Tab-separated table of C-alpha atoms in Angstrom:
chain	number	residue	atom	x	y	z
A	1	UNK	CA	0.000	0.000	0.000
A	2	UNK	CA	1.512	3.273	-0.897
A	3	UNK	CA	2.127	5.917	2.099
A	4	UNK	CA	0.680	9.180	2.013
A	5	UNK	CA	2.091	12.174	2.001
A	6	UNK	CA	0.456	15.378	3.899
A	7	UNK	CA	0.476	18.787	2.675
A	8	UNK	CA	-0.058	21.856	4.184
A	9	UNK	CA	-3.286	23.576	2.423
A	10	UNK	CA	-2.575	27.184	1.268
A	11	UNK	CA	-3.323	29.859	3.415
A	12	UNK	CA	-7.074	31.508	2.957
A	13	UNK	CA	-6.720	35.338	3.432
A	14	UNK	CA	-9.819	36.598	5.548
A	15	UNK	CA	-11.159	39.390	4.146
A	16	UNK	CA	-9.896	42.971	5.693
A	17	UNK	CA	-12.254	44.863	6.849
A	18	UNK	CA	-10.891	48.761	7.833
A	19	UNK	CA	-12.332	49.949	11.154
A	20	UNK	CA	-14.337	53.489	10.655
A	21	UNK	CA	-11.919	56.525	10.771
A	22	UNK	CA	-11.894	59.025	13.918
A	23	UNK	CA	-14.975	61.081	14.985
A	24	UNK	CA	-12.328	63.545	16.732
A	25	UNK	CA	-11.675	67.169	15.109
A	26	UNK	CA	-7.735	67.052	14.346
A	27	UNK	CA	-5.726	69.265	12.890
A	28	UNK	CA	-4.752	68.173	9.582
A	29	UNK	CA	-2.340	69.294	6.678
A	30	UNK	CA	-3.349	70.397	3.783
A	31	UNK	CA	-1.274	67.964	1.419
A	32	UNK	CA	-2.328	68.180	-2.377
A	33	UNK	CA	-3.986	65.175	-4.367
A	34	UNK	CA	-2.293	63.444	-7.688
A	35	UNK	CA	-4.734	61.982	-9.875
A	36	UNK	CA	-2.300	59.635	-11.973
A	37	UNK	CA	-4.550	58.688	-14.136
A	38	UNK	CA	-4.439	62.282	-16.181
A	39	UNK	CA	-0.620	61.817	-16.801
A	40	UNK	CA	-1.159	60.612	-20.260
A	41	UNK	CA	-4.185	62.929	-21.324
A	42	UNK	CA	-3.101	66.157	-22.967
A	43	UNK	CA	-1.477	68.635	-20.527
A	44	UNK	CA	-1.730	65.687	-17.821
A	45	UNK	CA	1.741	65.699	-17.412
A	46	UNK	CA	2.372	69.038	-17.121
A	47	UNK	CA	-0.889	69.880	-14.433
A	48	UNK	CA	0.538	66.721	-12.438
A	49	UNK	CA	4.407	68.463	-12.300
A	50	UNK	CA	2.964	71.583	-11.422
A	51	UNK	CA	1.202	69.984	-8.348
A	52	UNK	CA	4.257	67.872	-7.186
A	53	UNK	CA	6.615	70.696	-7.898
A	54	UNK	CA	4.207	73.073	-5.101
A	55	UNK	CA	4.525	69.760	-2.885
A	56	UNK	CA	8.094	69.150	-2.546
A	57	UNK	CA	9.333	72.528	-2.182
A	58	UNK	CA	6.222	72.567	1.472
A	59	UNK	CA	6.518	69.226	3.006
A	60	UNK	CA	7.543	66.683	0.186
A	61	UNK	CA	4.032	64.959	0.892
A	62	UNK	CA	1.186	64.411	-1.827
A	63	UNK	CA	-1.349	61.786	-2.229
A	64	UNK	CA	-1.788	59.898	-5.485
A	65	UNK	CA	-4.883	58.428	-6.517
A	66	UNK	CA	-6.124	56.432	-9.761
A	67	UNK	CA	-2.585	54.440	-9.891
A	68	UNK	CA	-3.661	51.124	-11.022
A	69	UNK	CA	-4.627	49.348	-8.000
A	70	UNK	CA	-8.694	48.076	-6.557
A	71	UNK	CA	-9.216	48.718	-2.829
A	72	UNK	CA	-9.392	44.850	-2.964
A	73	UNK	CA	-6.006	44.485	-4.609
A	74	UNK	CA	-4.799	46.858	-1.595
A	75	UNK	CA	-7.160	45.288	1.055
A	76	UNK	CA	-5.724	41.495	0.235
A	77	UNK	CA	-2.377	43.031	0.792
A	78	UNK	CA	-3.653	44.533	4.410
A	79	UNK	CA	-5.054	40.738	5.445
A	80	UNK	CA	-2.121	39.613	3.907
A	81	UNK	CA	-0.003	41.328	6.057
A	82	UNK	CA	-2.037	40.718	8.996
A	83	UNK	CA	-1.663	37.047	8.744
A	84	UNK	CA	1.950	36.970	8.420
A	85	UNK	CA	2.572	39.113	11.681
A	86	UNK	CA	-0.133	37.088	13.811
A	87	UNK	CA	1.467	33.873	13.306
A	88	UNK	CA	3.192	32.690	16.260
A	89	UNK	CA	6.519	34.237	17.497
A	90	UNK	CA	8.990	31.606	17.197
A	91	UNK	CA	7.512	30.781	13.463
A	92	UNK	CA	8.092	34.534	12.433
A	93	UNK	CA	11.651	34.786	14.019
A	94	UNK	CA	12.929	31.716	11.547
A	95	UNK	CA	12.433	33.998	8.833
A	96	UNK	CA	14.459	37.001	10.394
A	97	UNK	CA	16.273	39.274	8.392
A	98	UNK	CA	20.276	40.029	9.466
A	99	UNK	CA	19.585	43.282	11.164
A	100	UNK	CA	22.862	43.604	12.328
A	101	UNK	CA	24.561	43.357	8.894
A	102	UNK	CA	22.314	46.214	7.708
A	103	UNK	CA	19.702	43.741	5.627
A	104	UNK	CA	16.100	44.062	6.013
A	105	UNK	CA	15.155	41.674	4.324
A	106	UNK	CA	12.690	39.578	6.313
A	107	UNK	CA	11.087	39.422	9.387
A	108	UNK	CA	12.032	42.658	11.622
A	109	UNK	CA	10.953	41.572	15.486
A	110	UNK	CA	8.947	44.125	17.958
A	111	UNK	CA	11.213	45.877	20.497
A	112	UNK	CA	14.095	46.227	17.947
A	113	UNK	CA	14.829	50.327	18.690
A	114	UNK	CA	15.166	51.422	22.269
A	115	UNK	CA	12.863	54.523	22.034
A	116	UNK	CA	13.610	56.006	25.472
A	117	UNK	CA	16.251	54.667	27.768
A	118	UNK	CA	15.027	50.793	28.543
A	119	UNK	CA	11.488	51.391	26.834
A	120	UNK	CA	11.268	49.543	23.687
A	121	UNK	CA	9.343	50.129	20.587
A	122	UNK	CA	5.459	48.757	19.788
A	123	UNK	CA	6.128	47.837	16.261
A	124	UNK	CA	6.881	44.865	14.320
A	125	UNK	CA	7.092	44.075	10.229
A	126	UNK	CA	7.589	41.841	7.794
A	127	UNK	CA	9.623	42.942	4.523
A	128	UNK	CA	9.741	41.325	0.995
A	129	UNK	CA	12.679	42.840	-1.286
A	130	UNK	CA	12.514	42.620	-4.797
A	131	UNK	CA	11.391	39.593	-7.073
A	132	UNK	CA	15.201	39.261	-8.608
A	133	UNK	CA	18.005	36.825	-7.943
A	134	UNK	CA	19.960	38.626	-6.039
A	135	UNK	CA	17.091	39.166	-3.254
A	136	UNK	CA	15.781	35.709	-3.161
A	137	UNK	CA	15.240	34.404	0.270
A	138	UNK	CA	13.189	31.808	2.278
A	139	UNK	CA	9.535	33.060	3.413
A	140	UNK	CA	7.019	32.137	5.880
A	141	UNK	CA	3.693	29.906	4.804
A	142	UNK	CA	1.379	32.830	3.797
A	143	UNK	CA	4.198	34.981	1.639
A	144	UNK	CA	4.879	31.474	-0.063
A	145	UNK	CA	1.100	30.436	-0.685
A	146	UNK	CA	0.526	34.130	-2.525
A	147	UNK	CA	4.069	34.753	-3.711
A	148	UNK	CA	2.731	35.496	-7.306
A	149	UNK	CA	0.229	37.926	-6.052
A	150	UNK	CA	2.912	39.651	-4.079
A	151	UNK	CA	5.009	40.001	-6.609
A	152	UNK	CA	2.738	41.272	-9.580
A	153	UNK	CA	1.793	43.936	-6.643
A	154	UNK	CA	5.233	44.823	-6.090
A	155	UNK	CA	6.303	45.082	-9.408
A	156	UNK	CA	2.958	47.389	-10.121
A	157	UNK	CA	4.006	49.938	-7.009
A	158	UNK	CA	7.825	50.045	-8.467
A	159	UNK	CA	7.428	50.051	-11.936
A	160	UNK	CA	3.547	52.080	-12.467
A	161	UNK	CA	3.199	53.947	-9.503
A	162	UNK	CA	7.067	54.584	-8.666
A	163	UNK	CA	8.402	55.325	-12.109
A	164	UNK	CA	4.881	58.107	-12.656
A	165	UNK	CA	6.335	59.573	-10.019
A	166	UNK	CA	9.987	59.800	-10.787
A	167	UNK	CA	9.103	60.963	-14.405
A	168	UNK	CA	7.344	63.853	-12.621
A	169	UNK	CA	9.910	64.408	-10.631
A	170	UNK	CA	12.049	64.901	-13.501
A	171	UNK	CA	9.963	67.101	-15.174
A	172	UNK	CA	9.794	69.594	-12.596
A	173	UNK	CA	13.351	69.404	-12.097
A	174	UNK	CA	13.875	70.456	-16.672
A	175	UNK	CA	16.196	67.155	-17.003
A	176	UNK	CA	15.184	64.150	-18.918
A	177	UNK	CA	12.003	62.127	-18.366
A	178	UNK	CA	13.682	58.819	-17.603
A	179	UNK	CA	16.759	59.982	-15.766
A	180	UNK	CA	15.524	58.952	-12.331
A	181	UNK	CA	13.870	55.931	-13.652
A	182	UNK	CA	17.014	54.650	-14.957
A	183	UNK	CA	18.394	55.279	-11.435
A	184	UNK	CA	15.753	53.293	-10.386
A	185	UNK	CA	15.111	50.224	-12.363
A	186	UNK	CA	13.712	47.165	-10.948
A	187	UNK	CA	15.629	44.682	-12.528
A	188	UNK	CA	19.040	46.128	-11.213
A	189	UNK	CA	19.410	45.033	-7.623
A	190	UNK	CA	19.100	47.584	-4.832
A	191	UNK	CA	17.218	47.475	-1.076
A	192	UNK	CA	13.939	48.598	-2.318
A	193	UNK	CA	10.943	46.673	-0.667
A	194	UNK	CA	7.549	46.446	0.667
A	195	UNK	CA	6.609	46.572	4.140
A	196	UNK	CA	3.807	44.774	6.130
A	197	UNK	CA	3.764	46.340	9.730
A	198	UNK	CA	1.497	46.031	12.909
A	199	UNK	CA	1.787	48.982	15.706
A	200	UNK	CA	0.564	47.171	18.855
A	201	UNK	CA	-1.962	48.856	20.890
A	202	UNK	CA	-0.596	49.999	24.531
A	203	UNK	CA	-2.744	50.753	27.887
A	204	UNK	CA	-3.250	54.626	28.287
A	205	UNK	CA	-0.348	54.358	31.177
A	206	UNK	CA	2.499	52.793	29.193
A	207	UNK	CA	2.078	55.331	26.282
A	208	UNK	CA	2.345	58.105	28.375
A	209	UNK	CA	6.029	56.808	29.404
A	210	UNK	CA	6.748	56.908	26.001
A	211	UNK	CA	4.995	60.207	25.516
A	212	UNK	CA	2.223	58.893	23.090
A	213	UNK	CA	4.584	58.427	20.273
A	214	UNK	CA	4.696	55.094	18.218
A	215	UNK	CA	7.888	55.936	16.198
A	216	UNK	CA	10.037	59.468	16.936
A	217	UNK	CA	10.222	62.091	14.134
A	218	UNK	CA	12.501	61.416	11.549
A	219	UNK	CA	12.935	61.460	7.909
A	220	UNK	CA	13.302	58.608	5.214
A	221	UNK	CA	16.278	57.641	4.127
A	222	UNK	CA	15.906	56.319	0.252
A	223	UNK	CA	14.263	57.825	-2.412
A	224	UNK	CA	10.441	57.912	-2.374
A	225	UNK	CA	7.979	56.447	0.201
A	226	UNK	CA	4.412	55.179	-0.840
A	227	UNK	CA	2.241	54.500	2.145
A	228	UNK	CA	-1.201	53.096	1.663
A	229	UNK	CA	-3.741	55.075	3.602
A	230	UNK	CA	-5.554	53.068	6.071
A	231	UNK	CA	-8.302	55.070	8.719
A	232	UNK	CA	-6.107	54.557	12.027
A	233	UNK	CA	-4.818	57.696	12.859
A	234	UNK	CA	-1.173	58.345	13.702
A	235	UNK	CA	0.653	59.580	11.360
A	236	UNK	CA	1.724	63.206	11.303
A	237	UNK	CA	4.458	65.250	9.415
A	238	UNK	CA	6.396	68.828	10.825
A	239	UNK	CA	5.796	71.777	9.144
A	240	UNK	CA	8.747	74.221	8.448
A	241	UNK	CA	7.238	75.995	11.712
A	242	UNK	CA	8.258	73.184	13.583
A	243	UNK	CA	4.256	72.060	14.346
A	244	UNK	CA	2.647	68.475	13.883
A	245	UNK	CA	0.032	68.295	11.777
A	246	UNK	CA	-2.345	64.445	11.605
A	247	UNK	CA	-2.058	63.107	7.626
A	248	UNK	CA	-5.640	62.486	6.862
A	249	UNK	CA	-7.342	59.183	5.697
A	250	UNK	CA	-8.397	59.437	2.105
A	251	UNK	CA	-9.854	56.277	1.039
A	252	UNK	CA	-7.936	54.405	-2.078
A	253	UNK	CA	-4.884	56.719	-1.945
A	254	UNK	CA	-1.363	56.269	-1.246
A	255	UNK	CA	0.362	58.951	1.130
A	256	UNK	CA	4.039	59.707	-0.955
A	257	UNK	CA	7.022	61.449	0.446
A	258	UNK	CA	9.587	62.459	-1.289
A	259	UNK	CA	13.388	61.402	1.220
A	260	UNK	CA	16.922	61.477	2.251
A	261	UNK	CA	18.198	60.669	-1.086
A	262	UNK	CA	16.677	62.807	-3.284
A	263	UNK	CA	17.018	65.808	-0.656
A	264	UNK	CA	20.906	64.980	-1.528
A	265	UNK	CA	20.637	64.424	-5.077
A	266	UNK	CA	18.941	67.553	-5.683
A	267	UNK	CA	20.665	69.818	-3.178
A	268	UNK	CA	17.603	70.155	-1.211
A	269	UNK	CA	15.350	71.323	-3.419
A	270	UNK	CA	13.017	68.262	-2.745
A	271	UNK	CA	12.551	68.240	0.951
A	272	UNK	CA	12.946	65.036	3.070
A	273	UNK	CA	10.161	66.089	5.725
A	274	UNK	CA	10.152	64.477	9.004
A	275	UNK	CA	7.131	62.674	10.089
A	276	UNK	CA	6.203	60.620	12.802
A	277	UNK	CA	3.578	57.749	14.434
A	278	UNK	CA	2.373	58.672	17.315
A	279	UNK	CA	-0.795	56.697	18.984
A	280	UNK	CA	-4.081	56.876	17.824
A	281	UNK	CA	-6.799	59.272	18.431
A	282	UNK	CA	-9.312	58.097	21.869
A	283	UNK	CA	-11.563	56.569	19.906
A	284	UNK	CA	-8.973	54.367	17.831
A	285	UNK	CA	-6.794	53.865	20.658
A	286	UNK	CA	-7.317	50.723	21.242
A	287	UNK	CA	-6.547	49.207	17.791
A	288	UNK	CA	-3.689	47.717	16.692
A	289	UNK	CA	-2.507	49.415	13.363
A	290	UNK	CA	-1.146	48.159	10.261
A	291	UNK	CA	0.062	49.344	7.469
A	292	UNK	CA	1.333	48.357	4.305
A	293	UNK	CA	4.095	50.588	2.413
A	294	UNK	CA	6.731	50.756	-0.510
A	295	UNK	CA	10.174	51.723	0.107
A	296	UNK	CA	12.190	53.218	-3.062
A	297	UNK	CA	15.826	53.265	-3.240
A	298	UNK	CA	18.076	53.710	-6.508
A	299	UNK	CA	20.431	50.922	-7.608
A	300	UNK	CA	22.914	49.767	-5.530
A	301	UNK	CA	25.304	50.781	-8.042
A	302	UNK	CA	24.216	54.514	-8.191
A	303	UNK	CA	26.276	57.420	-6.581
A	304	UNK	CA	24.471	60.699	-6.133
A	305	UNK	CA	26.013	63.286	-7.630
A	306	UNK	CA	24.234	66.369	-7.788
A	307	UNK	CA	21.545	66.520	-10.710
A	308	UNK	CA	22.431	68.623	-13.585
A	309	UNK	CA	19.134	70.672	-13.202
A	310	UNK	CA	18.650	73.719	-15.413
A	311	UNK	CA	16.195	74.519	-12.096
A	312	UNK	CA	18.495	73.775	-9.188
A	313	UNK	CA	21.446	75.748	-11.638
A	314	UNK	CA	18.787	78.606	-11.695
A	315	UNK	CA	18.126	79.028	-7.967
A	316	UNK	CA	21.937	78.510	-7.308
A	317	UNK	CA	21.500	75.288	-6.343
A	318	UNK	CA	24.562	73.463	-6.983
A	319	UNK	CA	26.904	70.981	-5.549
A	320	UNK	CA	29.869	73.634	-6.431
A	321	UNK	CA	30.722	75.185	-3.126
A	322	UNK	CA	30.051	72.141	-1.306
A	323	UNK	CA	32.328	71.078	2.104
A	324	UNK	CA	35.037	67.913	0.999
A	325	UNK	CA	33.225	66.186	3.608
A	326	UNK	CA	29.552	66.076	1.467
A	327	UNK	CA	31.563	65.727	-1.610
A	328	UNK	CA	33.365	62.238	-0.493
A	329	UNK	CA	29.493	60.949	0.260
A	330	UNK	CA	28.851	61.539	-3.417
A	331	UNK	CA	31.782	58.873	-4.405
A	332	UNK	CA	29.910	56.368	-2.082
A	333	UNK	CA	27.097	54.064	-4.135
A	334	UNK	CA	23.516	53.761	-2.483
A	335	UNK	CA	24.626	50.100	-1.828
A	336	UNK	CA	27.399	51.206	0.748
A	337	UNK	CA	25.609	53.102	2.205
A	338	UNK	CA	22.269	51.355	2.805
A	339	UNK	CA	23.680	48.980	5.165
A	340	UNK	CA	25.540	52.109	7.445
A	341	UNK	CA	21.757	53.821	7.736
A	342	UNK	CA	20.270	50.470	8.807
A	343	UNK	CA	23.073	49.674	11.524
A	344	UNK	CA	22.210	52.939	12.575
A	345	UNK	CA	18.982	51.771	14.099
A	346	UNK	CA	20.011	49.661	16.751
A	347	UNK	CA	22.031	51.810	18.303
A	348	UNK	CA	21.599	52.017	22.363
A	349	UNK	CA	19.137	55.174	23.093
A	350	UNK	CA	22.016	57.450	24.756
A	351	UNK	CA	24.288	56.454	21.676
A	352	UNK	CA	21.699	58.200	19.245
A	353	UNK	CA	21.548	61.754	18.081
A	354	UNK	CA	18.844	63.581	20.062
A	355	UNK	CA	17.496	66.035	17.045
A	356	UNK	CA	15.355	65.051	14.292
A	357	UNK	CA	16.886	65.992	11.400
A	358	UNK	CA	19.910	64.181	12.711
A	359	UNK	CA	18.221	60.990	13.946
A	360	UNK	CA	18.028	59.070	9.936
A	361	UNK	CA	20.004	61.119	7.631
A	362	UNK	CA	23.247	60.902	6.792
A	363	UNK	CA	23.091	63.907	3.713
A	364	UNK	CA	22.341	66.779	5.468
């Protein structure tokens, strides 16, 4: 009689169902709306670029809408996420990725950044790199059962969504359309990647110890950030004032910010704003959040030396006067440098600058 063989049964993703967004009046920034799907109509591009340009030179923060996606492509990603960081602890940490050598790639455990001195962050996340070679790695059941789903969704935030924006950014910057593209192609290996996190709820008396915040102001350190809006409040960016301001829910968009890299590249014409989590409003508070976002970064290969802008040359602009010490960070590729920002993250709390704009940037 022949033996059987047992197989595990694919993973069913639950549906996601978003819980209803705040009742409470906050104060929230006025951050201007992309409708991508204009680009290619007649004087798309150009309405688009003037939008973006108006955005980066504020906060570096728009929305874009009408990129390619349903709310139920985006909502199986959500449950998706979900049931990767509620399986069990010991399952999640065989997949973890090599923190200490400056990889992400993989399972990032909760607690990882000491946030004050011995108080320990709320936040945990899974992150799949690229679908090339050079990023392959083992993955836990429910990334394995919908790896082909996964991958056609990555591939649709880097190479629709991502490379809209980039040829945007180029046009508001007078150089050519596919110059930052190029920079960013998703065949050429690099530390781009999308991330599934869950912010863990906390009583009213441990998030006062960490003064209600979820993850301390900072700023991004690769290229572009999409974020997926989801209802649970949080998420705030600092205006040039210095004030917070709550990032508002709008339902089927993707919150973008422009980062560290292209702050350098550009010689801060696009600003790298800092942002922050902090916990929810009272009537959210006790949710646990998740999100789901997209990381850009250029090609490991890429150095970045300052963009030959007929705009930046016009507003003065220019790498020319620059100190010996920026101009040696131009010589260094993204791929040396990715892994000296992520090391940078475990660093003891008294170890780690104090100020914002120092805490995640190694350009300025």
């Amino acid at each position: 009689m022949a033996t059987q063989v047992e197989t595990a049964l694919p993973s069913v993703l639950k549906s996601h169902v978003h819980p209803p967004v705040t009742k409470l009046q906050l104060d929230y920034a006025d951050i201007p709306i992309l409708d991508l799907s204009v680009f290619d109509r007649p004087g798309g591009k150009e309405k688009l670029a003037a939008q973006l340009k108006e955005a980066v030179q504020q906060t570096g923060f728009f929305y874009v809408v009408n990129f390619g996606l349903s709310q139920e492509d985006i909502d199986r990603q959500f449950a998706l996420g979900k049931q990767i960081l509620e399986l069990p602890e010991e399952e999640k940490l065989k997949y973890r990725a090599v923190l200490e050598e400056g990889n992400y790639n993989g399972y990032r455990p909760l607690g990882m950044i000491e946030q004050f001195p011995g108080l320990r962050d709320n936040w945990e996340c899974y992150h799949v790199f690229k679908f090339i070679e050079e990023q392959q790695r083992e993955h836990p059941g429910p990334v394995r059962d919908h790896y082909a789903e996964i991958e056609k969704f990555h591939r649709h935030i880097h190479q629709k969504v991502a490379y809209t924006v980039l040829r945007l950014i180029a046009t508001v910057l007078e150089i050519p359309e596919d110059f930052m593209v190029n920079n960013h192609l998703y065949e050429e290996n690099c530390s781009s990647f999308l991330r599934y996190v869950k912010y863990h709820a906390r009583s009213a008396q441990v998030n006062e110890k960490f003064e209600e915040i979820y993850v301390r102001g900072h700023t991004d350190f690769g290229s572009v950030t999409f974020l997926f809006s989801q209802p649970i409040g949080g998420l705030q960016l600092q205006t040039r004032d210095g004030a917070w301001q709550d990032v508002r829910h709008i339902p089927g968009s993707i919150v973008v910010n422009t980062a560290d890299m292209l702050h350098f590249w550009t010689n801060g014409y696009l600003q790298s704003c800092i942002h922050r989590v902090v916990a929810p409003p009272a009537d959210q508070f006790h949710l646990d959040r998740f999100g789901l976002i997209y990381f850009l970064r250029p090609s490991d290969k890429t150095c970045l030396d300052s963009v030959d802008s007929p705009l930046l040359r016009r507003l003065g602009l220019t790498a020319e006067n620059e100190s010996e010490h920026l101009k040696a960070k131009r010589n260094t590729t993204v791929g040396e440098w990715v892994p000296i920002q992520t090391k940078k993250n475990w660093t003891p709390h008294d170890q780690q600058p104090q100020s914002g704009k120092e805490f995640q940037s190694l350009f300025r």
